[in-house]
Coordinates of C-alpha atoms and ligand atoms in Angstrom, one line a residue:
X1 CA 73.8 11.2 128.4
X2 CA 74.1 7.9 126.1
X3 CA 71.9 4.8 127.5
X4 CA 73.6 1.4 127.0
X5 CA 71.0 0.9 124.3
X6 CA 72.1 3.9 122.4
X7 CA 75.5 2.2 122.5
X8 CA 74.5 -0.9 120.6
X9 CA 73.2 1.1 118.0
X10 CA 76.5 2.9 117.6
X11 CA 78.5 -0.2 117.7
X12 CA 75.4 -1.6 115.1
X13 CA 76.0 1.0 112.9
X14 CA 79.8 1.1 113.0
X15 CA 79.4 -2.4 112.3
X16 CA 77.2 -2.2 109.2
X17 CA 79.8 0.3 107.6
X18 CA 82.0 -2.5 107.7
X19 CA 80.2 -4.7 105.6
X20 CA 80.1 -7.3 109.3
X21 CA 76.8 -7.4 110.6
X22 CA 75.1 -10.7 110.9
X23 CA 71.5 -11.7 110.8
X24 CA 69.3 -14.9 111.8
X25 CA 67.8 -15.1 108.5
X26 CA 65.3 -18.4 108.8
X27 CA 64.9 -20.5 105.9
X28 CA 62.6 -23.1 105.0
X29 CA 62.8 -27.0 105.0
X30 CA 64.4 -27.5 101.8
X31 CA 66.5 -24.2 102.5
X32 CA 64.5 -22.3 100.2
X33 CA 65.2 -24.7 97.2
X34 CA 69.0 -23.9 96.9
X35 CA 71.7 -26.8 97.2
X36 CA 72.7 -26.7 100.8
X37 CA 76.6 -26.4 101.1
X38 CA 76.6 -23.6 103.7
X39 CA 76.1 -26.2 106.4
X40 CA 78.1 -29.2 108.5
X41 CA 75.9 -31.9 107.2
X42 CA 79.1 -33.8 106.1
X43 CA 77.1 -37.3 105.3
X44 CA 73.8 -35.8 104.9
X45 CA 72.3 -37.8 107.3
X46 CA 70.8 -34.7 108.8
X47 CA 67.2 -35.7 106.6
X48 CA 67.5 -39.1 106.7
X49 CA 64.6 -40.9 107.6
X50 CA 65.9 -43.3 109.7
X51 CA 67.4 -40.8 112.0
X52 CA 64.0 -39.0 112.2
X53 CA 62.2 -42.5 113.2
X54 CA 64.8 -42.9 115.9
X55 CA 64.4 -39.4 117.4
X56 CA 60.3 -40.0 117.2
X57 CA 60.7 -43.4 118.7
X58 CA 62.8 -42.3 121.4
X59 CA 60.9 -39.5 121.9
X60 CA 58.0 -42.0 122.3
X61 CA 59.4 -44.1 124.5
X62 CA 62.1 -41.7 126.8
X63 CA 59.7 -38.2 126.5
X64 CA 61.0 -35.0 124.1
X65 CA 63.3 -34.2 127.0
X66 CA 65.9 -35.7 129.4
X67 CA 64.0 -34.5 132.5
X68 CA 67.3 -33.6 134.3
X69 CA 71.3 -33.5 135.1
X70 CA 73.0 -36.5 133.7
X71 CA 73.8 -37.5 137.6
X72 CA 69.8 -36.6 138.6
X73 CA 67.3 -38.1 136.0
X74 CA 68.9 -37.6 132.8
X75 CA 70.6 -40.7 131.9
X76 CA 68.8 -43.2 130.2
X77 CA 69.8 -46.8 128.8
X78 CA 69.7 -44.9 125.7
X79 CA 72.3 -42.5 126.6
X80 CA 74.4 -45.2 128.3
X81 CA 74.1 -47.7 124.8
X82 CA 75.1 -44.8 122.8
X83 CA 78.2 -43.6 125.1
X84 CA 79.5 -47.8 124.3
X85 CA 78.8 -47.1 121.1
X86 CA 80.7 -44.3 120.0
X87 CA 83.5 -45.2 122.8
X88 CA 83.5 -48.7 120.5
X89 CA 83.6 -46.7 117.1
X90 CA 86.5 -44.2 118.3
X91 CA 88.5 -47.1 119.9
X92 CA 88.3 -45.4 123.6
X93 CA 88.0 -47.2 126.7
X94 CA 84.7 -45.1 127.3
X95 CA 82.6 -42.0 126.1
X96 CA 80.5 -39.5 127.6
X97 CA 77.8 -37.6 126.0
X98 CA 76.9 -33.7 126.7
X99 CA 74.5 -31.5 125.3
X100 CA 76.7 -29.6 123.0
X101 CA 80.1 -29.9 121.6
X102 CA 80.7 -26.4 123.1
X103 CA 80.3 -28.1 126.4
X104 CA 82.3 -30.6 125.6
X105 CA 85.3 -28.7 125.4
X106 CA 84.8 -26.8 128.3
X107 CA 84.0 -29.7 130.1
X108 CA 87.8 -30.9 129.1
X109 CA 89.7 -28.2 129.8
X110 CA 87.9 -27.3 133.1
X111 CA 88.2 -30.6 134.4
X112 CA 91.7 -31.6 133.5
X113 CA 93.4 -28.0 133.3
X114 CA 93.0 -26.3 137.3
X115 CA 94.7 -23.2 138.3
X116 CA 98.3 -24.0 138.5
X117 CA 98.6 -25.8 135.3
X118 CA 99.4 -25.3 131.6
X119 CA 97.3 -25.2 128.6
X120 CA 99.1 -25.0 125.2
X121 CA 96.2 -23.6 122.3
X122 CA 96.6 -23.4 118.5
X123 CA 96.1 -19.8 117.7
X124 CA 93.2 -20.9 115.4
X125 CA 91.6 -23.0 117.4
X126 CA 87.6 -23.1 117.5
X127 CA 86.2 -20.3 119.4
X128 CA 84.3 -22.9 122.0
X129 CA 88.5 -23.7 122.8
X130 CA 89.0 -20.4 123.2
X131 CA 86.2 -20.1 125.9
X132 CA 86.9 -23.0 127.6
X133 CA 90.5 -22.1 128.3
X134 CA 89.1 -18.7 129.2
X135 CA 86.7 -20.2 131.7
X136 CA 89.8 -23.1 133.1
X137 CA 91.9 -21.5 135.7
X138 CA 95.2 -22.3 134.0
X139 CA 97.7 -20.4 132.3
X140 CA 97.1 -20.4 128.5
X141 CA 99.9 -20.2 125.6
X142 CA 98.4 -19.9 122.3
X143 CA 100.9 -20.9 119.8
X144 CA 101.3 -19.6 116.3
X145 CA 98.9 -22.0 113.5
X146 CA 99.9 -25.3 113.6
X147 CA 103.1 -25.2 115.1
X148 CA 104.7 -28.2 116.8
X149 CA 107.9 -26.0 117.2
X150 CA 106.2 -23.4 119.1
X151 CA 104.5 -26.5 121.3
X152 CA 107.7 -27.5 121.8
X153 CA 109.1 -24.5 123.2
X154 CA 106.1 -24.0 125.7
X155 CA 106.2 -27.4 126.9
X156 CA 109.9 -26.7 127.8
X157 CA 108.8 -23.3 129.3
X158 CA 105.9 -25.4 131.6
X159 CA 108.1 -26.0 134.3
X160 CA 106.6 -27.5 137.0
X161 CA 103.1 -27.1 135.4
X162 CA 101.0 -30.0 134.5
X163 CA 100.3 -29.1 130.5
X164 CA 97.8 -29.7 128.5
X165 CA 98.3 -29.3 124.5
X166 CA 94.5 -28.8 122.6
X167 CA 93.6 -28.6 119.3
X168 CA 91.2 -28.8 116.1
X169 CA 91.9 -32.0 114.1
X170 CA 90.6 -30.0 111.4
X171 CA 90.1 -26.2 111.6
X172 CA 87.0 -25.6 111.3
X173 CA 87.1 -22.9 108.8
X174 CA 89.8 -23.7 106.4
X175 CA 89.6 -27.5 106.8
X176 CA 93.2 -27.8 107.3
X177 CA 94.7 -30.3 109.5
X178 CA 96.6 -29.9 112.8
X179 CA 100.2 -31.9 112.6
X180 CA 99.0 -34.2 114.8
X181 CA 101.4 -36.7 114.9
X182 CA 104.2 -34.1 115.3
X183 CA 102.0 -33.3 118.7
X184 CA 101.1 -36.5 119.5
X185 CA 105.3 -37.3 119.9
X186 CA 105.4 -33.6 121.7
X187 CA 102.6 -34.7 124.4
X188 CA 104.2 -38.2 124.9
X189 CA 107.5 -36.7 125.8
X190 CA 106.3 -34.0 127.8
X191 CA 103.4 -36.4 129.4
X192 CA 100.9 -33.6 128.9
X193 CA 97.6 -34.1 128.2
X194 CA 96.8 -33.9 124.4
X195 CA 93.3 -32.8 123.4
X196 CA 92.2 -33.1 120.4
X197 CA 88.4 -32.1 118.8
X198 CA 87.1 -34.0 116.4
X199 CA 84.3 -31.9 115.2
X200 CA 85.2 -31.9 111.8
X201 CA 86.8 -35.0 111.6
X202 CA 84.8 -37.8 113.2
X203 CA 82.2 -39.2 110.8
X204 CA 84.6 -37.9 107.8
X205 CA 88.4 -38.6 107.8
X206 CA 90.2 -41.9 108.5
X207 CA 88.6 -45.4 107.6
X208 CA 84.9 -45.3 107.3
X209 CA 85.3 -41.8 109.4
X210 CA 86.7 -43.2 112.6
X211 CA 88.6 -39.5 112.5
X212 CA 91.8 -38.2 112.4
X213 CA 93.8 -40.6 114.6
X214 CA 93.5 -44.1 112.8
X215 CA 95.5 -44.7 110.1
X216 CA 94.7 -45.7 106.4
X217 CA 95.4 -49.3 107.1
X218 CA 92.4 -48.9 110.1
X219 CA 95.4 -48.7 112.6
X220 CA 95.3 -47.1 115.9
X221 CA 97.9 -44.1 116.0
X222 CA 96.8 -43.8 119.9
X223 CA 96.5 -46.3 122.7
X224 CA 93.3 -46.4 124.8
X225 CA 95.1 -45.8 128.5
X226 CA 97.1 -43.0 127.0
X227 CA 96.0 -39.4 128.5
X228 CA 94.7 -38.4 125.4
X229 CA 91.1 -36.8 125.0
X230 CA 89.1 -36.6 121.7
X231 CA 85.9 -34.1 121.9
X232 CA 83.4 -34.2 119.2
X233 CA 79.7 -32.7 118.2
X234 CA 76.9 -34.6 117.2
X235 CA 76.1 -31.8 115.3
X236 CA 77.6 -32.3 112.0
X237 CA 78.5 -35.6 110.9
X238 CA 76.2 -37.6 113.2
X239 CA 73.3 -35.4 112.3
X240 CA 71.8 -34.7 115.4
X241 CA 73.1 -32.3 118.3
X242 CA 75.2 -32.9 121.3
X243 CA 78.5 -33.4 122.7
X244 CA 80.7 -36.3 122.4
X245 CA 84.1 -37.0 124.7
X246 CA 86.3 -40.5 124.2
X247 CA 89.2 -41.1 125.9
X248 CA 90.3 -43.3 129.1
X249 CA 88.0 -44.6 132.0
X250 CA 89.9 -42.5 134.0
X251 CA 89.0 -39.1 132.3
X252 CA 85.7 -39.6 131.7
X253 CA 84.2 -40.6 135.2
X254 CA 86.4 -37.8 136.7
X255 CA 84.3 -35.5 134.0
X256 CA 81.4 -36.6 135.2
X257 CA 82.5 -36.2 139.0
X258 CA 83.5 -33.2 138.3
X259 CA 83.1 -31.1 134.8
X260 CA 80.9 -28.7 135.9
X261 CA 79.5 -28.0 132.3
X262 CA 78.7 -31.4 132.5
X263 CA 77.3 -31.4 136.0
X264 CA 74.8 -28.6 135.7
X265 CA 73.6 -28.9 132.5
X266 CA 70.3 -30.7 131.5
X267 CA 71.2 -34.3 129.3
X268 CA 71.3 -34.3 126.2
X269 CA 67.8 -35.2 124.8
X270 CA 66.6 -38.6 123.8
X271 CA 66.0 -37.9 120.2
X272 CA 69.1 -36.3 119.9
X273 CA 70.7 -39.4 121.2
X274 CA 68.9 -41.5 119.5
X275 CA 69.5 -39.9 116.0
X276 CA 73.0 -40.1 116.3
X277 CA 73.3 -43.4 117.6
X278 CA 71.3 -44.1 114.2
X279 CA 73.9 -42.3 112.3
X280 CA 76.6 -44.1 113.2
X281 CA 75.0 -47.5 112.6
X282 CA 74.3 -45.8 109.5
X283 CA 78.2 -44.8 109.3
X284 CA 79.4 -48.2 110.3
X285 CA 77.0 -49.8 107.5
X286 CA 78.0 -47.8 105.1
X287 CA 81.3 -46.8 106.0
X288 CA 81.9 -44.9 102.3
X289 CA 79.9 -42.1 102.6
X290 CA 82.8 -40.6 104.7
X291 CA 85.3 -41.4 101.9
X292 CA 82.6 -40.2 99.7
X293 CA 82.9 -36.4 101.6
X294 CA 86.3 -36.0 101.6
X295 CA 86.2 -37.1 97.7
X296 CA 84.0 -34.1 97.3
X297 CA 85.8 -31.9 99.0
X298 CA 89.0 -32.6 97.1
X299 CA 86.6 -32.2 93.7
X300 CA 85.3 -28.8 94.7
X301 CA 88.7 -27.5 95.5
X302 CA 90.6 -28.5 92.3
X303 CA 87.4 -27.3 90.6
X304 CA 88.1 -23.8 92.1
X305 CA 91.5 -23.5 91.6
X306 CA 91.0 -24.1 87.6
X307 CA 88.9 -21.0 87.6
X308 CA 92.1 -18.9 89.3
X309 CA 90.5 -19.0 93.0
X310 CA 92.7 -19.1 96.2
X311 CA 91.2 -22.5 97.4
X312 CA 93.6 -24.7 99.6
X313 CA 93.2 -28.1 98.7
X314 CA 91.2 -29.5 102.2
X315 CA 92.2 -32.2 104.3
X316 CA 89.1 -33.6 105.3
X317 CA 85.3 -32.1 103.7
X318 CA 85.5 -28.2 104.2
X319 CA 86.4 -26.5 101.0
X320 CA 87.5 -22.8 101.5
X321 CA 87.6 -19.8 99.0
X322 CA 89.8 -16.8 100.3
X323 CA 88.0 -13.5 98.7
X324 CA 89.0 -10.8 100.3
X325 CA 87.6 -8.2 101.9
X326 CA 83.8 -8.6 103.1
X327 CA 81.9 -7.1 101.1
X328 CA 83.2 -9.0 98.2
X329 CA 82.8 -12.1 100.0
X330 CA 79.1 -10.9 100.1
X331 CA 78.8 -10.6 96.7
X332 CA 80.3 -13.8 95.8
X333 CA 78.0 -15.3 98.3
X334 CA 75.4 -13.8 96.6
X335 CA 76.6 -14.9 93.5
X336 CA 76.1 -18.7 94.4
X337 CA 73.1 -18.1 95.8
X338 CA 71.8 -16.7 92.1
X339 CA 73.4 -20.0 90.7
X340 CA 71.0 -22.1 93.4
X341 CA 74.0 -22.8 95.4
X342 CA 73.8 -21.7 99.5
X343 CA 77.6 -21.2 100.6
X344 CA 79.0 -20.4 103.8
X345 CA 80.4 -16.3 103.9
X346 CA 83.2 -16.0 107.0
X347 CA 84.4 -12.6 107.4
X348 CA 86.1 -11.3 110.6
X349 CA 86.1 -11.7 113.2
X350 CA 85.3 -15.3 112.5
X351 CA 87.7 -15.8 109.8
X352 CA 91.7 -16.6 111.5
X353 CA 93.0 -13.5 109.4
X354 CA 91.1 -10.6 107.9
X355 CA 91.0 -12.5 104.6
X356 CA 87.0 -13.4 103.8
X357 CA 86.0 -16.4 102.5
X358 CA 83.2 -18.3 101.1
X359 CA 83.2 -21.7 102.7
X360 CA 81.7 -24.8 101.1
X361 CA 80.6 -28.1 102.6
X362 CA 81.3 -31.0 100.1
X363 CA 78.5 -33.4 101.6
X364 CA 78.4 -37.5 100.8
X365 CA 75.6 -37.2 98.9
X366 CA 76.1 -34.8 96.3
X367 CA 75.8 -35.6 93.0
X368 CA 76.9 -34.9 89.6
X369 CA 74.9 -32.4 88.7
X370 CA 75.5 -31.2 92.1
X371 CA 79.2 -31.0 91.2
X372 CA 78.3 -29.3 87.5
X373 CA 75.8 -26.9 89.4
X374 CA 78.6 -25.4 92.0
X375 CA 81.6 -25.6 89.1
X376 CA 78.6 -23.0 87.2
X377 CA 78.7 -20.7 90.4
X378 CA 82.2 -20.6 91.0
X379 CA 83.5 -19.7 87.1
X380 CA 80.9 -16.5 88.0
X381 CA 82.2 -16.0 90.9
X382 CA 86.1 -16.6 89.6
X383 CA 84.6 -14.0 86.4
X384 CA 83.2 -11.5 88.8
X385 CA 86.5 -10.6 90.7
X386 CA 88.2 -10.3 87.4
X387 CA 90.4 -14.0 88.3
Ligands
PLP1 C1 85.8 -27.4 116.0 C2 84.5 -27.2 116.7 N1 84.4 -27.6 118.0 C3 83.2 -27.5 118.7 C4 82.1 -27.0 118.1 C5 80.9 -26.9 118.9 O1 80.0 -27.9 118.7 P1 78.4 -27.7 119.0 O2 77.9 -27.0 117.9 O3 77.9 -29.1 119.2 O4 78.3 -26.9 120.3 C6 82.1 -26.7 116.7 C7 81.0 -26.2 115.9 O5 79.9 -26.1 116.2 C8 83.3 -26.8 116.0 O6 83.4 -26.4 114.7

């Protein structure tokens, strides 16, 4: 007879001859003297020394941990000054921090989407969506890739379900951007509830990266009291960890009545909340290191595409290479990484398609020989699969 653990090691070696195994691989504080672009550090504030005295003095001052549930001991002036602050930034009526943006999400769409309603979920949506509609008790449509059309057509099929549209601003993987204005007139018709995660947005697109709902000209394209829900992680652009929700008054103290990922979950640490409360001062003082991202990005791509590579040209600060199949990807990977350059390597299942990709984060504070260093590992990369 075959023990479970013989099991895994079939499924581990069926794995490997596929070229899809993945290992924790721990790398040093500088990451091993390569340029970092393999992470989310979108304004590379992650290092900065400002956020590193506010995690110490918070620690100093609050403890290294939160001591409890946010409704027990674990809310702190620090957390409540930082849930006005980002509430403030993002234009919401009030905020809640969690400790994750995974949480976040399933906090949402357990909260606002009980058996008996309808959640509407773009097929490429991040996998913490995915989970959190798994773990909501309503009925979920997923919809093909950025399709208002298809949102139409199941918000005419709800019936007499509550729905509930949810989606990436920006997709996490190829940086594209939902149609979110196309939704946004979708939701208001239908009067669903429209969430929308900002992961990859807040911090980098819109005016001094208020995110993907406020206009060029700094405008609003979403009114406070509306039913509309923005998630977010302090994870990437706010260079810290946590969870982030904005949206009405309404919403967020019925999350914290009753999201139970939320409820029974230890609060977010004070160092955590600290550091990103110093990000966004940091953000809000220096409001073009956003711009300065997205600028990247848009560099990096058109770089790639003159060397014959299938890069999209991004939407907000994620620049993605389609390669191919996985092992390539690998090698190109590898590649960079002989050029100094860390890059990110998606292959199924974490990739929308079965396409691989490198995927490359075009951070604020890259420079120009930054810029000249990556364009060197790309025009290998581009001469290695014969492009
Ligand atoms: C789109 C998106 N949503 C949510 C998350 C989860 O955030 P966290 O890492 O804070 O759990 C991530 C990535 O981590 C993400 O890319």
């Amino acid at each position: 007879v075959t023990g479970p653990l013989d099991r895994l090691e079939q499924v581990r070696i069926a794995r490997e001859a596929e070229g899809l195994r993945r290992r924790l691989v721990p790398r040093n504080e500088d990451f091993d003297g390569l340029l970092d672009l393999a992470s989310n550090d979108y304004l590379g504030l992650t290092r900065d020394a400002r956020l590193a005295a506010a995690a110490a003095a918070a620690a100093d001052r609050w403890g290294t941990g939160a001591t409890g549930s946010r409704l027990v001991t674990g809310t702190t002036a620090l957390h409540a000054e930082a849930e006005e602050a980002f509430a403030d930034f993002c234009g919401a009526q009030s905020a809640l921090l969690l400790s994750s943006g995974y949480l976040a999400n399933a906090a949402v769409l357990t909260a606002l989407a009980p058996a008996g309603s309808l959640i509407i979920s773009d097929a490429i949506n991040h996998a913490s969506i995915v989970d959190a509609c798994r773990a909501a008790r309503a009925d979920v449509v997923v919809v093909p890739h950025r399709s208002a059309d298809a949102v139409d057509d199941a918000l005419a099929a709800a019936g007499s379900r509550q729905p509930l549209i949810v989606t990436d601003a920006v997709f996490s993987v190829d940086g594209d951007a939902a149609p979110l204005r196309a939704l946004l007139s979708s939701a208001r018709r239908a009067q669903a509830w429209f969430v929308v995660d900002e992961a990859h947005s807040l911090g980098v697109t819109g005016p001094g990266g208020r995110g993907a709902l406020v206009e060029p000209d700094g405008s609003e394209l979403v009114d406070p009291g509306e039913p509309i829900v923005r998630t977010a992680t302090l994870s990437k652009s706010f260079g810290a960890q946590g969870g982030l929700v904005v949206g009405p008054q309404t919403v967020i103290e019925h999350l914290a009545d009753q999201a139970r990922p939320f409820i029974f979950d230890t609060a977010l640490a004070p160092p955590s909340v600290a550091a990103a409360l110093a990000a966004l001062r940091i953000l809000q003082d220096e409001p073009g290191r956003a711009a300065a991202a997205v600028q990247h990005a848009a560099h990096l791509a058109s770089i790639a595409q003159s060397m014959g590579l299938d890069a999209p040209m991004p939407e907000a600060a994620v620049v993605a290479i389609r390669i191919g199949e996985p092992r390539a990807a690998l090698e190109a990977q590898r590649i960079c990484r002989d050029h100094g350059v860390l890059v990110g390597c998606f292959r199924p299942p974490s990739t929308p398609d079965p396409v691989s990709r490198l995927r490359l984060t075009a951070r604020a504070d890259l420079d120009e020989p930054d810029l000249a260093r990556i364009g060197a590992a790309l025009a290998s990369v581009a001469q290695h699969l014969g492009v």
